[in-house]
PDB file of C-alpha atoms in Angstrom:
ATOM      1  CA  UNK A   1     146.284 361.076 225.677  1.00 55.00           C
ATOM      2  CA  UNK A   2     147.933 363.889 223.742  1.00 70.00           C
ATOM      3  CA  UNK A   3     145.808 366.600 222.205  1.00 84.00           C
ATOM      4  CA  UNK A   4     146.740 368.508 219.060  1.00 91.00           C
ATOM      5  CA  UNK A   5     146.082 372.220 218.492  1.00 94.00           C
ATOM      6  CA  UNK A   6     144.333 372.877 215.173  1.00 96.00           C
ATOM      7  CA  UNK A   7     143.718 375.961 213.046  1.00 95.00           C
ATOM      8  CA  UNK A   8     142.269 377.065 209.726  1.00 96.00           C
ATOM      9  CA  UNK A   9     142.941 380.543 208.366  1.00 96.00           C
ATOM     10  CA  UNK A  10     140.326 380.057 205.646  1.00 96.00           C
ATOM     11  CA  UNK A  11     137.601 379.319 208.200  1.00 96.00           C
ATOM     12  CA  UNK A  12     139.006 381.615 210.922  1.00 93.00           C
ATOM     13  CA  UNK A  13     138.852 378.658 213.271  1.00 94.00           C
ATOM     14  CA  UNK A  14     141.036 377.232 216.018  1.00 94.00           C
ATOM     15  CA  UNK A  15     140.551 374.276 218.298  1.00 93.00           C
ATOM     16  CA  UNK A  16     142.083 371.182 219.808  1.00 94.00           C
ATOM     17  CA  UNK A  17     141.734 367.603 218.633  1.00 96.00           C
ATOM     18  CA  UNK A  18     141.582 364.959 221.358  1.00 95.00           C
ATOM     19  CA  UNK A  19     143.667 362.609 219.216  1.00 95.00           C
ATOM     20  CA  UNK A  20     144.947 362.487 215.642  1.00 95.00           C
ATOM     21  CA  UNK A  21     146.133 359.168 214.303  1.00 94.00           C
ATOM     22  CA  UNK A  22     148.028 359.005 211.041  1.00 93.00           C
ATOM     23  CA  UNK A  23     147.272 356.305 208.532  1.00 89.00           C
ATOM     24  CA  UNK A  24     150.353 356.740 206.392  1.00 92.00           C
ATOM     25  CA  UNK A  25     150.273 360.433 205.482  1.00 93.00           C
ATOM     26  CA  UNK A  26     146.525 360.734 206.074  1.00 96.00           C
ATOM     27  CA  UNK A  27     145.365 362.308 209.357  1.00 96.00           C
ATOM     28  CA  UNK A  28     142.516 360.554 211.169  1.00 96.00           C
ATOM     29  CA  UNK A  29     140.934 362.673 213.951  1.00 97.00           C
ATOM     30  CA  UNK A  30     139.371 360.901 216.924  1.00 96.00           C
ATOM     31  CA  UNK A  31     137.033 362.712 219.313  1.00 95.00           C
ATOM     32  CA  UNK A  32     136.254 361.256 222.747  1.00 94.00           C
ATOM     33  CA  UNK A  33     132.835 361.908 224.288  1.00 92.00           C
ATOM     34  CA  UNK A  34     131.661 361.073 227.808  1.00 85.00           C
ATOM     35  CA  UNK A  35     128.082 360.171 226.973  1.00 84.00           C
ATOM     36  CA  UNK A  36     126.405 358.293 224.168  1.00 86.00           C
ATOM     37  CA  UNK A  37     125.670 359.135 220.522  1.00 86.00           C
ATOM     38  CA  UNK A  38     123.217 361.988 220.082  1.00 84.00           C
ATOM     39  CA  UNK A  39     120.154 362.370 217.899  1.00 82.00           C
ATOM     40  CA  UNK A  40     121.622 365.497 216.260  1.00 87.00           C
ATOM     41  CA  UNK A  41     124.889 365.858 214.331  1.00 93.00           C
ATOM     42  CA  UNK A  42     126.804 368.270 216.605  1.00 92.00           C
ATOM     43  CA  UNK A  43     129.556 365.748 217.423  1.00 94.00           C
ATOM     44  CA  UNK A  44     130.001 364.901 213.743  1.00 96.00           C
ATOM     45  CA  UNK A  45     130.206 368.607 212.873  1.00 97.00           C
ATOM     46  CA  UNK A  46     132.855 369.135 215.558  1.00 96.00           C
ATOM     47  CA  UNK A  47     134.880 366.221 214.199  1.00 97.00           C
ATOM     48  CA  UNK A  48     134.489 367.422 210.608  1.00 98.00           C
ATOM     49  CA  UNK A  49     135.700 370.910 211.625  1.00 98.00           C
ATOM     50  CA  UNK A  50     138.819 369.227 212.984  1.00 97.00           C
ATOM     51  CA  UNK A  51     139.242 367.437 209.658  1.00 98.00           C
ATOM     52  CA  UNK A  52     138.921 370.707 207.716  1.00 98.00           C
ATOM     53  CA  UNK A  53     141.633 372.240 209.905  1.00 97.00           C
ATOM     54  CA  UNK A  54     143.849 369.186 209.441  1.00 97.00           C
ATOM     55  CA  UNK A  55     143.398 369.347 205.657  1.00 97.00           C
ATOM     56  CA  UNK A  56     144.560 372.951 205.598  1.00 97.00           C
ATOM     57  CA  UNK A  57     147.431 372.282 208.004  1.00 96.00           C
ATOM     58  CA  UNK A  58     148.768 369.137 206.315  1.00 96.00           C
ATOM     59  CA  UNK A  59     147.693 369.524 202.690  1.00 96.00           C
ATOM     60  CA  UNK A  60     146.231 366.003 202.880  1.00 96.00           C
ATOM     61  CA  UNK A  61     142.572 365.146 202.317  1.00 97.00           C
ATOM     62  CA  UNK A  62     140.933 363.726 205.454  1.00 98.00           C
ATOM     63  CA  UNK A  63     138.162 361.358 204.321  1.00 98.00           C
ATOM     64  CA  UNK A  64     137.128 359.938 207.722  1.00 98.00           C
ATOM     65  CA  UNK A  65     137.492 360.270 211.469  1.00 98.00           C
ATOM     66  CA  UNK A  66     136.013 358.566 214.517  1.00 97.00           C
ATOM     67  CA  UNK A  67     133.854 359.319 217.525  1.00 97.00           C
ATOM     68  CA  UNK A  68     134.374 357.269 220.675  1.00 96.00           C
ATOM     69  CA  UNK A  69     131.568 357.334 223.255  1.00 94.00           C
ATOM     70  CA  UNK A  70     132.527 356.280 226.780  1.00 90.00           C
ATOM     71  CA  UNK A  71     129.003 355.229 227.722  1.00 88.00           C
ATOM     72  CA  UNK A  72     128.731 352.718 224.873  1.00 92.00           C
ATOM     73  CA  UNK A  73     132.486 351.975 224.714  1.00 90.00           C
ATOM     74  CA  UNK A  74     132.203 352.046 220.924  1.00 91.00           C
ATOM     75  CA  UNK A  75     134.180 353.832 218.297  1.00 93.00           C
ATOM     76  CA  UNK A  76     132.239 354.745 215.175  1.00 95.00           C
ATOM     77  CA  UNK A  77     133.776 355.876 211.918  1.00 97.00           C
ATOM     78  CA  UNK A  78     132.434 359.133 210.483  1.00 98.00           C
ATOM     79  CA  UNK A  79     132.827 359.718 206.729  1.00 98.00           C
ATOM     80  CA  UNK A  80     133.347 363.379 205.843  1.00 98.00           C
ATOM     81  CA  UNK A  81     131.011 363.408 202.861  1.00 98.00           C
ATOM     82  CA  UNK A  82     129.844 366.454 200.900  1.00 98.00           C
ATOM     83  CA  UNK A  83     126.710 366.856 203.049  1.00 98.00           C
ATOM     84  CA  UNK A  84     128.586 366.834 206.380  1.00 97.00           C
ATOM     85  CA  UNK A  85     131.261 369.191 205.039  1.00 98.00           C
ATOM     86  CA  UNK A  86     128.565 371.635 203.867  1.00 98.00           C
ATOM     87  CA  UNK A  87     126.759 371.435 207.230  1.00 97.00           C
ATOM     88  CA  UNK A  88     130.031 372.024 209.070  1.00 97.00           C
ATOM     89  CA  UNK A  89     130.985 375.048 206.971  1.00 97.00           C
ATOM     90  CA  UNK A  90     127.461 376.482 207.332  1.00 96.00           C
ATOM     91  CA  UNK A  91     127.652 376.013 211.111  1.00 95.00           C
ATOM     92  CA  UNK A  92     131.034 377.758 211.213  1.00 95.00           C
ATOM     93  CA  UNK A  93     129.617 380.647 209.142  1.00 95.00           C
ATOM     94  CA  UNK A  94     126.587 380.897 211.462  1.00 92.00           C
ATOM     95  CA  UNK A  95     128.881 381.032 214.489  1.00 89.00           C
ATOM     96  CA  UNK A  96     130.967 383.769 212.835  1.00 92.00           C
ATOM     97  CA  UNK A  97     127.770 385.789 212.347  1.00 91.00           C
ATOM     98  CA  UNK A  98     126.854 385.400 216.025  1.00 86.00           C
ATOM     99  CA  UNK A  99     130.347 386.444 217.111  1.00 84.00           C
ATOM    100  CA  UNK A 100     130.365 389.442 214.754  1.00 88.00           C
ATOM    101  CA  UNK A 101     127.025 390.631 216.180  1.00 85.00           C
ATOM    102  CA  UNK A 102     128.635 390.921 219.637  1.00 81.00           C
ATOM    103  CA  UNK A 103     125.262 389.890 221.093  1.00 78.00           C
ATOM    104  CA  UNK A 104     124.821 386.836 223.277  1.00 72.00           C
ATOM    105  CA  UNK A 105     122.143 384.639 221.719  1.00 74.00           C
ATOM    106  CA  UNK A 106     119.261 383.525 223.910  1.00 74.00           C
ATOM    107  CA  UNK A 107     119.566 380.089 225.518  1.00 71.00           C
ATOM    108  CA  UNK A 108     118.283 377.108 223.617  1.00 73.00           C
ATOM    109  CA  UNK A 109     114.698 376.072 224.338  1.00 77.00           C
ATOM    110  CA  UNK A 110     115.998 372.467 224.357  1.00 76.00           C
ATOM    111  CA  UNK A 111     117.044 372.425 228.028  1.00 73.00           C
ATOM    112  CA  UNK A 112     118.224 368.807 227.968  1.00 76.00           C
ATOM    113  CA  UNK A 113     121.174 369.934 225.832  1.00 72.00           C
ATOM    114  CA  UNK A 114     122.405 372.206 228.629  1.00 74.00           C
ATOM    115  CA  UNK A 115     123.348 369.376 231.004  1.00 72.00           C
ATOM    116  CA  UNK A 116     126.182 368.137 228.810  1.00 67.00           C
ATOM    117  CA  UNK A 117     127.332 371.530 227.527  1.00 72.00           C
ATOM    118  CA  UNK A 118     130.884 372.584 228.344  1.00 68.00           C
ATOM    119  CA  UNK A 119     129.788 376.246 228.290  1.00 70.00           C
ATOM    120  CA  UNK A 120     127.017 375.898 230.883  1.00 69.00           C
ATOM    121  CA  UNK A 121     128.860 377.916 233.541  1.00 70.00           C
ATOM    122  CA  UNK A 122     129.512 380.738 231.066  1.00 67.00           C
ATOM    123  CA  UNK A 123     126.017 380.732 229.572  1.00 68.00           C
ATOM    124  CA  UNK A 124     123.962 380.347 232.757  1.00 63.00           C
ATOM    125  CA  UNK A 125     120.643 379.911 230.935  1.00 59.00           C
ATOM    126  CA  UNK A 126     118.710 379.692 234.201  1.00 62.00           C
ATOM    127  CA  UNK A 127     119.655 383.337 234.884  1.00 59.00           C
ATOM    128  CA  UNK A 128     118.839 384.627 231.421  1.00 55.00           C
ATOM    129  CA  UNK A 129     115.275 383.348 231.380  1.00 54.00           C
ATOM    130  CA  UNK A 130     114.291 384.935 234.714  1.00 55.00           C
ATOM    131  CA  UNK A 131     113.414 388.585 235.152  1.00 61.00           C
ATOM    132  CA  UNK A 132     116.395 390.642 236.312  1.00 59.00           C
ATOM    133  CA  UNK A 133     114.629 391.714 239.502  1.00 64.00           C
ATOM    134  CA  UNK A 134     113.999 388.093 240.509  1.00 70.00           C
ATOM    135  CA  UNK A 135     117.652 387.214 239.894  1.00 65.00           C
ATOM    136  CA  UNK A 136     118.873 390.282 241.812  1.00 70.00           C
ATOM    137  CA  UNK A 137     116.642 389.481 244.768  1.00 73.00           C
ATOM    138  CA  UNK A 138     117.877 385.902 244.844  1.00 75.00           C
ATOM    139  CA  UNK A 139     121.535 386.998 244.736  1.00 74.00           C
ATOM    140  CA  UNK A 140     120.953 389.563 247.520  1.00 78.00           C
ATOM    141  CA  UNK A 141     119.211 386.955 249.623  1.00 77.00           C
ATOM    142  CA  UNK A 142     122.145 384.562 249.238  1.00 74.00           C
ATOM    143  CA  UNK A 143     124.645 387.302 250.064  1.00 75.00           C
ATOM    144  CA  UNK A 144     122.751 388.229 253.242  1.00 77.00           C
ATOM    145  CA  UNK A 145     122.639 384.580 254.354  1.00 76.00           C
ATOM    146  CA  UNK A 146     126.405 384.162 254.015  1.00 66.00           C
ATOM    147  CA  UNK A 147     128.360 384.357 257.302  1.00 62.00           C
TER     148      UNK A 147
END
């Protein structure tokens, strides 16, 4: 599977699409996910962000894309309607605010989301929620046990 680098100067956004099919001149992004569809819209927002990048890059409107979930082996079409586009742009703006603050946000209280997160090793929420002394003591203990 070939991935495609994406960018939008207007949104100050870069990323990589898993797959972009072309239906004539119209790009059709496809995002592959390991699990199953989620109860929130994060996957749809990610796909819509890809569509916004593709629109800027190609000059073509991208009306739909698809999410393929490996667990269900189903591909579902996602229409990029006004509501999803607004949610996506608001999410991008919120992320820009977090990045501009140069402060790491606290981990989500929804711990079940962490298992499937690609940033888990960078975030390390289990370390953030413990007192520093407890973490330090645990790290020292591990270091002393090592041969």
